[in-house]
Amino acid sequence: MNAIELSNVSKRYEQKTVVKNVQLKVRTGERMVMIGHNGAGKTTLMKLMLGLTRPSEGQVQVLGVDPAVSTSSKRQTLGYVPESVAFHGAMKGREVLAFYAGLKKVPAAHYNDILARVGLKDAADRRVSTYSKGMRQRLGLAQAMLGDPQLLFLDEPTSGLDPSLRRQFYELIDSLSRSGTTSLISSHSLNEVEARADRIAILKNGVLLACGTMPELLEQTGLPIYVQLKTAAAAVNSVAEKMGWAGEVHKLDERNLEIRCRVSGKMELVRRIAALGDSVEDMNIVPPRLDEIYNHYMENVQPQ
Amino acid sequence: MNATRLLAINEFVDGLRNRWVAACILLLGSMALTLLLVGSAPSGSTGAGALAISVVSLASLSVYLLPLIALMLSFDALVGEFERGTMLLLLTYPVSRWQVIMGKFFGHLMILTAAITIGYGGAALITVFTTDSGTVGWQAYLTMMASSLLLGAVFIALGYLVSVIVRERSTAAGAAVVLWLLFVVLYDLGLLGILLADHEQQISQALFSFLMLASPTDTYRILNLTAFDTVSQAAGIAGVAAKQGFSLPLLLSLLVGWIILPLLATIGLFHRREL
């Protein structure tokens, strides 16, 4: 079942079209990551899915209903961390969470537990104005986790977090995902999200250019993979010669070489390397990272 | 807890936290106490007590001060939250847009209620118990307190309307000042100008009365200066307006209308607003 379904959704503000004809389905329990430049339409798509704004054309369905007219009970099951999360500075962390917990009718024991899970237990009775950006971000995540949401919308959730907090953050998302929570994350930290996403949606100027798993995207782009070989002493030239069929071969030094080949030729290449026996001492396959895939789409694919 | 109630309590607690409630109590209380004590001095021979006399002066001052306080509370209630981004988050919660407006309204009303009850009420109690002015005119004084709350509520509602229309806080602040000037100063000046210019007396008293009732501040004035005999003796324009038959229920319902209409308009505009 799909948690989110967007059918031919467009959004215009006066003369400017910020989302164009987007078709997107997010399956229940999936971790979908949206990437794109600033102004690509990521935040607008989230607002459309949250019912904060209505589509100019097309249909949005979230958990089976139109979010713009959805009932309180449906919103009970959503969590959202806005791009620039803001809270009343004079309130204490615990008071902020108590307020939002009240709106979702979540008991105090539950939100105290969430404060501990996001690492704000000790700072809970301090004013939010004394919080660092990372702490505010964590408070933002804490409010989104209230009431065990089925669907989480996270707009640039890790900006302002240091590397260890980012890791903790994704561990939290992973544990929520394991318990069936669907999450939609927008991010600029491409290499950070590639291992965390079940599927990735790439947006450019309001158009959804591509959506798929990392291998699917890699196949669509046709980007080469790199196979690095460490050869036995004095075997580097003969190995380079034998591998010439697969693609460009670069000799890195007297023992190492790198072969640039197509994804479709990878398995044949591996078989032939295995057949070389002791001539090859070690090998390493380096697929393109998400930032290369992203750049490929930004530079070579034009929105229709 | 119901979302409207939760939002109202949050708004009131916010008022307590940032000292709005304390400042309003202090301001209204000290003003009322001063006027009551001044009023209690010469009241002996006229038969009108300090409470009755001070209704005239307190109502005259409240007409300036309460709209100002109410507008200051309300002008950024919505636009401020749009700007800070807190509204975006709030509306993803199980809360309707009308509940957001009504929650804020009741919260701000609680702040004004506390200020008026403790400020005006406290000053009256101090006067009654510490001077020999007696309790004559207590009904007029209570009516003044209740109508002051209504007048404040009118301007809270008008402040929300400004807050939902404009796109920036600074514009909302400017618009609130214009609104205050318009209803509290300029409208009356305009009416005065019409009277002075009308040498032929072509404007009937009925039309003039209607024009007065078209302003919530004038409605409030008329209500407080004419509703009770004990007060109208002390008020200048009392007899004139009283003859027009402005009953207390009519004047009160006019004020309530001035609350409901801007609130409904605000809710309507807020529903159409896209974030």
Coordinates of C-alpha atoms in Angstrom, one line a residue:
Chain A
M1 CA 0.0 0.0 0.0
N2 CA 1.1 3.5 -0.7
A3 CA 1.4 6.0 2.1
I4 CA 1.7 8.9 -0.3
E5 CA 0.4 9.2 -3.9
L6 CA 0.9 12.3 -6.0
S7 CA -0.8 12.2 -9.4
N8 CA 0.1 14.9 -12.0
V9 CA 0.6 17.4 -9.3
S10 CA 1.4 21.0 -10.2
K11 CA 1.7 24.1 -8.1
R12 CA 1.7 27.7 -9.3
Y13 CA 2.2 30.8 -7.2
E14 CA 0.9 33.7 -9.4
Q15 CA 3.0 33.3 -12.6
K16 CA 5.6 31.0 -11.2
T17 CA 5.3 27.2 -11.5
V18 CA 7.2 25.7 -8.6
V19 CA 6.0 22.1 -9.0
K20 CA 5.3 20.6 -12.5
N21 CA 3.3 17.5 -13.1
V22 CA 4.8 15.4 -10.4
Q23 CA 3.9 11.7 -10.2
L24 CA 5.2 10.0 -7.0
K25 CA 4.3 7.1 -4.9
V26 CA 5.9 6.4 -1.5
R27 CA 5.2 2.9 -0.1
T28 CA 4.3 2.3 3.5
G29 CA 7.4 1.9 5.6
E30 CA 9.7 3.3 2.9
R31 CA 12.5 5.8 3.5
M32 CA 12.2 8.2 0.6
V33 CA 14.8 10.9 0.2
M34 CA 14.2 14.0 -2.0
I35 CA 17.2 15.8 -3.4
G36 CA 17.4 18.9 -5.5
H37 CA 18.9 22.4 -5.6
N38 CA 17.4 25.3 -3.6
G39 CA 14.1 26.2 -5.1
A40 CA 13.7 22.7 -6.8
G41 CA 10.3 22.3 -5.2
K42 CA 11.1 20.0 -2.3
T43 CA 9.6 22.1 0.5
T44 CA 6.5 22.9 -1.7
L45 CA 6.0 19.2 -2.3
M46 CA 6.1 18.6 1.5
K47 CA 3.6 21.4 2.1
L48 CA 1.3 19.9 -0.5
M49 CA 1.6 16.5 1.2
L50 CA 0.9 18.1 4.6
G51 CA -2.1 19.9 3.3
L52 CA -0.6 23.3 4.1
T53 CA -1.1 24.3 0.5
R54 CA -3.3 23.0 -2.3
P55 CA -2.2 21.8 -5.7
S56 CA -3.1 24.0 -8.7
E57 CA -3.6 20.7 -10.7
G58 CA -3.5 17.0 -9.9
Q59 CA -4.3 15.0 -6.8
V60 CA -2.5 14.5 -3.5
Q61 CA -3.4 11.5 -1.4
V62 CA -1.7 10.9 2.0
L63 CA -2.7 7.8 4.0
G64 CA -5.6 7.5 1.6
V65 CA -7.1 11.0 2.0
D66 CA -6.6 14.5 0.6
P67 CA -4.4 16.1 3.2
A68 CA -5.9 19.6 2.6
V69 CA -9.2 18.3 3.9
S70 CA -8.0 15.6 6.2
T71 CA -9.4 15.0 9.6
S72 CA -7.7 15.5 12.9
S73 CA -7.3 11.8 13.3
K74 CA -5.2 11.6 10.2
R75 CA -3.0 14.5 11.3
Q76 CA -2.6 12.7 14.6
T77 CA -0.5 10.2 12.6
L78 CA 1.8 12.7 10.9
G79 CA 5.1 14.1 12.1
Y80 CA 6.8 17.1 10.6
V81 CA 10.2 18.8 11.1
P82 CA 10.2 22.1 9.1
E83 CA 13.3 23.4 7.3
S84 CA 13.9 26.2 9.8
V85 CA 12.4 24.8 13.0
A86 CA 11.3 27.6 15.4
F87 CA 10.0 27.5 18.9
H88 CA 9.2 30.2 21.4
G89 CA 12.5 31.1 23.0
A90 CA 11.1 31.8 26.4
M91 CA 9.6 28.3 26.8
K92 CA 11.6 25.5 28.2
G93 CA 12.2 22.4 26.1
R94 CA 9.8 20.3 28.2
E95 CA 7.1 23.0 28.0
V96 CA 7.4 23.1 24.2
L97 CA 7.0 19.4 24.0
A98 CA 4.2 19.4 26.5
F99 CA 2.3 21.9 24.4
Y100 CA 2.6 19.9 21.2
A101 CA 1.9 16.6 23.1
G102 CA -1.3 18.2 24.4
L103 CA -2.4 18.9 20.8
K104 CA -1.8 15.3 19.9
K105 CA -3.2 14.1 23.3
V106 CA 0.0 12.3 24.1
P107 CA 0.6 11.5 27.8
A108 CA 3.5 13.1 29.7
A109 CA 5.4 9.8 30.2
H110 CA 5.6 9.4 26.4
Y111 CA 7.1 12.8 25.7
N112 CA 9.6 12.5 28.6
D113 CA 10.7 9.3 27.0
I114 CA 11.1 11.0 23.6
L115 CA 13.2 13.8 25.3
A116 CA 15.6 11.1 26.5
R117 CA 15.7 9.4 23.0
V118 CA 16.7 12.6 21.3
G119 CA 19.3 13.4 24.0
L120 CA 17.6 16.4 25.5
K121 CA 16.7 14.9 28.9
D122 CA 19.3 17.0 30.8
A123 CA 18.5 20.2 28.9
A124 CA 14.7 19.8 29.1
D125 CA 14.2 22.4 31.8
R126 CA 16.3 25.0 30.1
R127 CA 14.8 27.8 28.0
V128 CA 14.9 27.1 24.2
S129 CA 16.6 30.4 23.7
T130 CA 19.7 28.9 25.4
Y131 CA 19.7 25.9 23.0
S132 CA 22.3 25.4 20.2
K133 CA 21.0 25.0 16.7
G134 CA 21.5 21.2 17.0
M135 CA 19.5 21.1 20.2
R136 CA 16.7 23.0 18.6
Q137 CA 16.8 20.6 15.7
R138 CA 16.6 17.7 18.1
L139 CA 13.6 19.3 19.8
G140 CA 12.1 19.6 16.4
L141 CA 12.6 15.9 15.8
A142 CA 11.2 15.2 19.3
Q143 CA 7.9 16.9 18.5
A144 CA 7.7 15.1 15.2
M145 CA 8.0 11.8 17.0
L146 CA 5.1 12.5 19.4
G147 CA 2.3 10.0 19.1
D148 CA 4.3 7.4 17.2
P149 CA 3.5 8.8 13.7
Q150 CA 2.9 6.6 10.7
L151 CA 4.4 9.2 8.4
L152 CA 7.3 11.5 9.0
F153 CA 8.2 14.5 6.9
L154 CA 11.7 15.8 7.5
D155 CA 12.8 18.9 5.7
E156 CA 16.6 19.3 5.9
P157 CA 16.6 17.5 9.3
T158 CA 20.3 17.2 9.8
S159 CA 21.4 20.7 9.0
G160 CA 23.1 22.1 12.1
L161 CA 23.9 18.7 13.5
D162 CA 27.4 17.5 14.0
P163 CA 28.5 14.1 12.5
S164 CA 27.8 12.0 15.6
L165 CA 24.4 13.6 16.1
R166 CA 23.7 13.0 12.4
R167 CA 24.5 9.3 12.9
Q168 CA 22.2 9.2 16.0
F169 CA 19.5 10.9 14.0
Y170 CA 19.6 8.4 11.2
E171 CA 19.7 5.6 13.7
L172 CA 16.5 7.0 15.1
I173 CA 14.9 7.1 11.6
D174 CA 16.0 3.6 10.9
S175 CA 14.5 2.3 14.2
L176 CA 11.2 4.1 13.4
S177 CA 11.3 2.7 9.9
R178 CA 11.7 -0.8 11.2
S179 CA 8.6 -0.3 13.2
G180 CA 6.7 0.6 10.0
T181 CA 7.0 4.4 9.9
T182 CA 7.2 5.9 6.4
S183 CA 9.6 8.8 6.2
L184 CA 10.1 11.4 3.5
I185 CA 13.4 13.3 3.9
S186 CA 14.6 16.2 1.9
S187 CA 18.4 16.8 2.1
H188 CA 21.4 18.4 0.5
S189 CA 23.8 16.0 2.2
L190 CA 23.8 13.6 -0.7
N191 CA 26.5 11.1 0.4
E192 CA 25.0 11.1 3.9
V193 CA 21.6 9.9 2.7
E194 CA 22.5 7.5 0.0
A195 CA 23.0 4.6 2.4
R196 CA 19.9 5.6 4.4
A197 CA 17.4 5.9 1.6
D198 CA 15.3 3.0 0.2
R199 CA 14.6 5.2 -2.9
I200 CA 15.8 8.6 -4.0
A201 CA 13.7 11.3 -5.9
I202 CA 15.7 13.9 -7.8
L203 CA 14.0 17.2 -8.5
K204 CA 15.1 20.1 -10.8
N205 CA 13.1 23.3 -11.3
G206 CA 9.9 21.7 -9.9
V207 CA 10.2 18.6 -12.1
L208 CA 10.8 15.1 -10.8
L209 CA 13.7 14.0 -13.0
A210 CA 14.1 10.5 -11.6
C211 CA 13.0 8.3 -8.7
G212 CA 14.4 4.9 -7.8
T213 CA 16.8 2.9 -5.7
M214 CA 20.6 3.6 -6.0
P215 CA 21.2 0.7 -8.4
E216 CA 18.2 1.7 -10.5
L217 CA 19.4 5.3 -10.7
L218 CA 22.9 4.1 -11.6
E219 CA 21.6 2.0 -14.4
Q220 CA 19.4 4.8 -15.7
T221 CA 22.3 7.3 -15.8
G222 CA 24.7 4.8 -17.5
L223 CA 27.5 6.2 -15.4
P224 CA 30.6 4.0 -15.3
I225 CA 31.9 2.1 -12.3
Y226 CA 35.6 1.9 -11.5
V227 CA 37.3 -1.4 -10.8
Q228 CA 40.7 -1.1 -9.1
L229 CA 43.1 -4.0 -9.3
K230 CA 46.4 -4.7 -7.4
T231 CA 48.5 -7.0 -9.6
A232 CA 51.4 -9.3 -8.7
A233 CA 54.8 -7.9 -9.2
A234 CA 55.6 -7.3 -12.9
A235 CA 52.1 -8.4 -14.0
V236 CA 50.6 -4.9 -14.3
N237 CA 51.2 -4.6 -18.1
S238 CA 49.9 -8.0 -19.0
V239 CA 46.8 -7.6 -16.8
A240 CA 46.2 -4.1 -18.4
E241 CA 46.4 -5.6 -21.8
K242 CA 44.0 -8.5 -21.0
M243 CA 41.5 -6.1 -19.5
G244 CA 41.5 -3.6 -22.4
W245 CA 38.2 -5.0 -23.8
A246 CA 36.2 -3.8 -20.8
G247 CA 36.9 -0.1 -21.1
E248 CA 39.5 2.5 -20.4
V249 CA 42.4 1.1 -18.3
H250 CA 44.6 3.5 -16.4
K251 CA 47.9 2.4 -14.9
L252 CA 48.1 4.0 -11.5
D253 CA 51.6 2.8 -10.6
E254 CA 53.7 -0.4 -11.1
R255 CA 51.3 -2.6 -9.1
N256 CA 47.9 -0.8 -9.4
L257 CA 45.5 -0.1 -12.3
E258 CA 41.9 1.2 -12.6
I259 CA 39.4 0.0 -15.2
R260 CA 36.4 2.3 -16.1
C261 CA 33.6 0.1 -17.3
R262 CA 29.8 0.1 -17.8
V263 CA 27.6 -1.3 -15.0
S264 CA 26.3 -4.0 -17.4
G265 CA 29.8 -5.4 -18.0
K266 CA 30.6 -5.7 -14.3
M267 CA 29.9 -9.4 -13.8
E268 CA 31.8 -10.5 -17.0
L269 CA 34.7 -8.4 -15.8
V270 CA 34.7 -10.0 -12.4
R271 CA 34.7 -13.5 -14.0
R272 CA 37.6 -12.6 -16.2
I273 CA 39.6 -11.1 -13.3
A274 CA 39.0 -14.3 -11.4
A275 CA 40.3 -16.3 -14.3
L276 CA 43.6 -14.4 -14.1
G277 CA 44.5 -16.3 -11.0
D278 CA 47.5 -15.1 -9.0
S279 CA 48.3 -12.2 -11.4
V280 CA 45.7 -10.2 -9.5
E281 CA 46.2 -9.9 -5.7
D282 CA 43.3 -7.7 -4.8
M283 CA 40.4 -5.9 -6.3
N284 CA 38.0 -3.1 -5.4
I285 CA 34.8 -2.0 -7.1
V286 CA 33.9 1.7 -6.7
P287 CA 30.4 2.6 -7.9
P288 CA 29.5 6.2 -8.5
R289 CA 28.3 8.1 -5.4
L290 CA 25.0 9.8 -5.2
D291 CA 26.6 13.2 -5.8
E292 CA 27.9 12.0 -9.2
I293 CA 24.4 10.6 -10.1
Y294 CA 22.9 13.9 -9.0
N295 CA 25.4 16.0 -11.0
H296 CA 24.7 13.8 -14.0
Y297 CA 20.9 14.6 -13.8
M298 CA 21.5 18.3 -13.1
E299 CA 23.9 18.7 -16.1
N300 CA 22.6 16.2 -18.7
V301 CA 18.8 15.9 -18.1
Q302 CA 16.6 18.9 -18.9
P303 CA 13.1 19.1 -17.3
Q304 CA 10.4 18.8 -19.9
Chain B
M1 CA -7.6 18.7 26.4
N2 CA -9.5 20.5 23.7
A3 CA -7.1 22.2 21.2
T4 CA -8.8 25.6 21.5
R5 CA -8.5 25.5 25.3
L6 CA -4.9 24.4 25.1
L7 CA -4.0 27.2 22.7
A8 CA -5.8 29.7 24.9
I9 CA -3.9 28.6 28.0
N10 CA -0.7 28.6 26.1
E11 CA -1.3 32.2 25.0
F12 CA -2.2 33.3 28.5
V13 CA 0.8 31.6 30.0
D14 CA 2.9 33.3 27.3
G15 CA 1.4 36.6 28.5
L16 CA 2.4 35.8 32.1
R17 CA 5.8 34.7 31.0
N18 CA 6.7 37.9 29.1
R19 CA 5.1 40.1 31.8
W20 CA 2.3 41.3 29.6
V21 CA -0.3 40.4 32.3
A22 CA 1.7 42.1 35.1
A23 CA 2.3 45.3 33.0
C24 CA -1.4 45.6 32.1
I25 CA -2.6 45.0 35.7
L26 CA -0.2 47.6 36.9
L27 CA -1.1 50.1 34.3
L28 CA -4.9 49.8 34.6
G29 CA -4.7 49.4 38.4
S30 CA -2.7 52.5 39.0
M31 CA -4.8 54.6 36.6
A32 CA -8.0 53.4 38.2
L33 CA -6.8 53.9 41.7
T34 CA -5.6 57.5 41.0
L35 CA -8.9 58.4 39.4
L36 CA -10.9 56.7 42.1
L37 CA -9.0 58.5 44.9
V38 CA -9.3 61.8 43.1
G39 CA -13.0 61.1 42.6
S40 CA -13.7 60.2 46.2
A41 CA -12.6 63.6 47.5
P42 CA -15.4 65.9 46.3
S43 CA -18.2 63.4 46.1
G44 CA -19.7 64.0 49.5
S45 CA -22.2 66.7 48.7
T46 CA -23.2 65.7 45.1
G47 CA -24.7 62.4 46.1
A48 CA -22.6 60.6 43.5
G49 CA -20.0 58.2 44.9
A50 CA -16.4 57.9 43.8
L51 CA -17.2 54.7 41.8
A52 CA -19.9 56.5 39.8
I53 CA -17.8 59.6 39.2
S54 CA -14.7 57.7 38.2
V55 CA -16.7 55.7 35.6
V56 CA -16.7 58.9 33.5
S57 CA -13.0 59.5 33.7
L58 CA -12.0 55.9 33.6
A59 CA -14.2 55.2 30.5
S60 CA -12.6 58.3 28.9
L61 CA -9.1 57.0 29.5
S62 CA -9.9 53.4 28.7
V63 CA -11.2 54.4 25.3
Y64 CA -7.6 55.3 24.4
L65 CA -5.7 52.8 26.4
L66 CA -7.6 49.5 26.0
P67 CA -7.7 49.5 22.2
L68 CA -3.9 50.2 22.3
I69 CA -3.2 47.3 24.7
A70 CA -5.5 45.0 22.7
L71 CA -3.8 45.9 19.4
M72 CA -0.4 45.5 20.8
L73 CA -1.4 42.0 22.0
S74 CA -2.9 41.0 18.7
F75 CA -1.2 42.7 15.8
D76 CA 1.5 40.0 15.4
A77 CA -0.5 37.1 16.6
L78 CA -0.7 35.5 13.2
V79 CA 1.8 37.3 11.0
G80 CA 4.4 36.9 13.7
E81 CA 3.8 33.1 13.6
F82 CA 3.9 33.0 9.8
E83 CA 7.2 34.9 9.9
R84 CA 8.8 32.7 12.6
G85 CA 7.6 29.5 10.9
T86 CA 5.7 28.3 14.0
M87 CA 2.4 28.4 12.3
L88 CA 3.6 26.0 9.6
L89 CA 4.3 23.4 12.3
L90 CA 1.1 24.1 14.3
L91 CA -1.1 23.5 11.3
T92 CA 0.3 20.1 10.8
Y93 CA -1.1 19.1 14.2
P94 CA -4.7 17.9 14.7
V95 CA -6.0 21.5 15.1
S96 CA -8.4 23.4 12.8
R97 CA -7.6 26.9 11.7
W98 CA -10.6 28.3 13.4
Q99 CA -9.4 26.7 16.6
V100 CA -6.1 28.5 16.2
I101 CA -7.9 31.9 16.0
M102 CA -10.3 31.2 18.8
G103 CA -7.6 29.8 21.0
K104 CA -5.5 32.9 20.6
F105 CA -8.6 35.1 21.1
F106 CA -9.6 33.4 24.3
G107 CA -6.0 33.5 25.5
H108 CA -5.7 37.2 24.8
L109 CA -9.1 37.8 26.3
M110 CA -7.9 36.1 29.5
I111 CA -5.0 38.5 29.7
L112 CA -7.4 41.5 29.4
T113 CA -9.8 39.9 31.8
A114 CA -7.1 39.5 34.4
A115 CA -5.9 43.1 33.8
I116 CA -9.3 44.6 34.0
T117 CA -10.6 42.5 36.9
I118 CA -7.5 42.9 39.1
G119 CA -6.6 46.4 37.9
Y120 CA -10.0 48.1 37.8
G121 CA -11.7 45.8 40.3
G122 CA -8.8 45.9 42.8
A123 CA -8.7 49.7 42.7
A124 CA -12.4 49.8 43.3
L125 CA -12.1 47.5 46.3
I126 CA -9.2 49.5 47.8
T127 CA -11.3 52.7 47.4
V128 CA -14.4 51.2 49.0
F129 CA -12.6 49.8 51.9
T130 CA -10.1 52.6 52.6
T131 CA -12.3 55.7 52.0
D132 CA -15.8 56.6 53.1
S133 CA -17.0 57.1 49.5
G134 CA -19.4 54.2 49.8
T135 CA -20.6 51.8 47.0
V136 CA -23.0 54.0 45.2
G137 CA -22.6 53.4 41.4
W138 CA -21.1 49.9 41.7
Q139 CA -23.5 48.7 39.0
A140 CA -22.2 51.4 36.6
Y141 CA -18.6 50.5 37.6
L142 CA -19.1 46.8 36.9
T143 CA -20.8 47.6 33.6
M144 CA -17.8 49.8 32.8
M145 CA -15.5 46.9 33.5
A146 CA -17.5 44.5 31.4
S147 CA -17.8 46.9 28.5
S148 CA -14.1 47.7 28.8
L149 CA -13.4 44.0 28.2
L150 CA -15.7 44.0 25.2
L151 CA -14.0 47.1 23.8
G152 CA -10.6 45.3 24.3
A153 CA -12.0 42.2 22.6
V154 CA -13.2 44.3 19.6
F155 CA -9.6 45.6 19.1
I156 CA -8.1 42.1 19.6
A157 CA -10.4 40.9 16.8
L158 CA -9.5 43.9 14.6
G159 CA -5.8 43.2 15.3
Y160 CA -6.2 39.6 14.1
L161 CA -7.8 40.9 10.9
V162 CA -4.8 43.1 10.3
S163 CA -2.5 40.2 11.2
V164 CA -4.0 37.8 8.7
I165 CA -4.1 40.3 5.9
V166 CA -0.5 41.7 5.9
R167 CA 2.6 39.7 5.0
E168 CA 5.1 41.3 7.4
R169 CA 5.1 42.1 11.1
S170 CA 6.3 45.7 10.5
T171 CA 3.4 46.3 8.2
A172 CA 1.0 44.9 10.8
A173 CA 2.5 47.2 13.4
G174 CA 1.9 50.2 11.2
A175 CA -1.6 49.1 10.3
A176 CA -2.4 48.6 14.0
V177 CA -1.4 52.2 14.7
V178 CA -3.5 53.5 11.8
L179 CA -6.4 51.5 13.1
W180 CA -6.0 52.9 16.6
L181 CA -5.8 56.5 15.3
L182 CA -8.8 55.9 13.0
F183 CA -11.2 54.6 15.6
V184 CA -9.9 56.4 18.7
V185 CA -9.0 59.8 17.4
L186 CA -9.7 60.5 13.7
Y187 CA -13.3 59.2 13.6
D188 CA -14.4 61.5 16.4
L189 CA -12.5 64.4 14.9
G190 CA -14.3 63.8 11.7
L191 CA -17.6 63.8 13.4
L192 CA -16.8 67.0 15.2
G193 CA -15.7 68.5 11.9
I194 CA -19.0 67.5 10.3
L195 CA -20.9 69.1 13.2
L196 CA -19.0 72.4 12.9
A197 CA -19.4 72.5 9.2
D198 CA -23.1 71.8 9.3
H199 CA -24.3 75.4 9.9
E200 CA -27.7 74.6 8.3
Q201 CA -28.2 71.7 10.7
Q202 CA -29.0 69.4 7.7
I203 CA -27.7 66.4 9.5
S204 CA -30.4 65.0 11.7
Q205 CA -29.7 63.9 15.2
A206 CA -30.8 60.4 14.2
L207 CA -28.1 60.3 11.4
F208 CA -25.5 61.7 13.8
S209 CA -26.4 59.1 16.4
F210 CA -26.1 56.4 13.8
L211 CA -22.7 57.7 12.8
M212 CA -21.6 57.6 16.4
L213 CA -22.8 54.0 16.8
A214 CA -20.8 53.0 13.7
S215 CA -17.6 53.3 15.8
P216 CA -17.0 50.8 18.6
T217 CA -15.2 53.4 20.7
D218 CA -18.2 55.8 20.6
T219 CA -20.5 52.9 21.3
Y220 CA -18.4 52.2 24.4
R221 CA -18.5 55.9 25.4
I222 CA -22.2 56.2 25.0
L223 CA -22.7 53.0 26.9
N224 CA -20.7 54.1 29.9
L225 CA -21.9 57.7 30.0
T226 CA -25.6 57.2 29.6
A227 CA -26.5 53.8 30.9
F228 CA -26.8 54.8 34.6
D229 CA -28.3 58.0 36.0
T230 CA -25.7 58.2 38.7
V231 CA -23.1 58.5 36.0
S232 CA -25.0 60.6 33.4
Q233 CA -25.3 63.3 36.0
A234 CA -21.6 63.6 36.0
A235 CA -21.1 63.2 32.2
G236 CA -21.4 66.2 29.9
I237 CA -23.1 64.7 26.8
A238 CA -25.2 62.3 28.8
G239 CA -28.6 63.8 28.5
V240 CA -28.4 64.3 24.7
A241 CA -27.5 60.8 23.8
A242 CA -29.8 59.2 26.3
K243 CA -32.8 60.7 24.6
Q244 CA -31.9 58.7 21.5
G245 CA -33.0 55.6 23.2
F246 CA -29.8 53.7 23.1
S247 CA -30.6 50.8 25.3
L248 CA -28.0 48.9 27.2
P249 CA -28.7 45.6 25.3
L250 CA -28.4 47.5 21.9
L251 CA -25.1 49.0 22.8
L252 CA -23.7 45.7 24.2
S253 CA -24.8 43.8 21.1
L254 CA -23.2 46.4 18.9
L255 CA -19.9 45.8 20.7
V256 CA -20.4 42.0 20.4
G257 CA -21.0 42.5 16.7
W258 CA -17.7 44.4 16.4
I259 CA -16.0 41.3 17.9
I260 CA -17.8 38.6 15.9
L261 CA -17.5 40.2 12.4
P262 CA -13.7 40.8 12.4
L263 CA -13.2 37.3 13.9
L264 CA -15.3 35.7 11.2
A265 CA -13.4 37.6 8.5
T266 CA -10.1 36.6 10.1
I267 CA -11.1 32.9 10.2
G268 CA -12.3 33.1 6.5
L269 CA -9.1 34.7 5.3
F270 CA -7.0 32.3 7.4
H271 CA -8.8 29.3 5.8
R272 CA -7.9 30.6 2.3
R273 CA -4.3 31.4 3.2
E274 CA -1.7 29.1 1.8
L275 CA 1.5 28.6 3.8

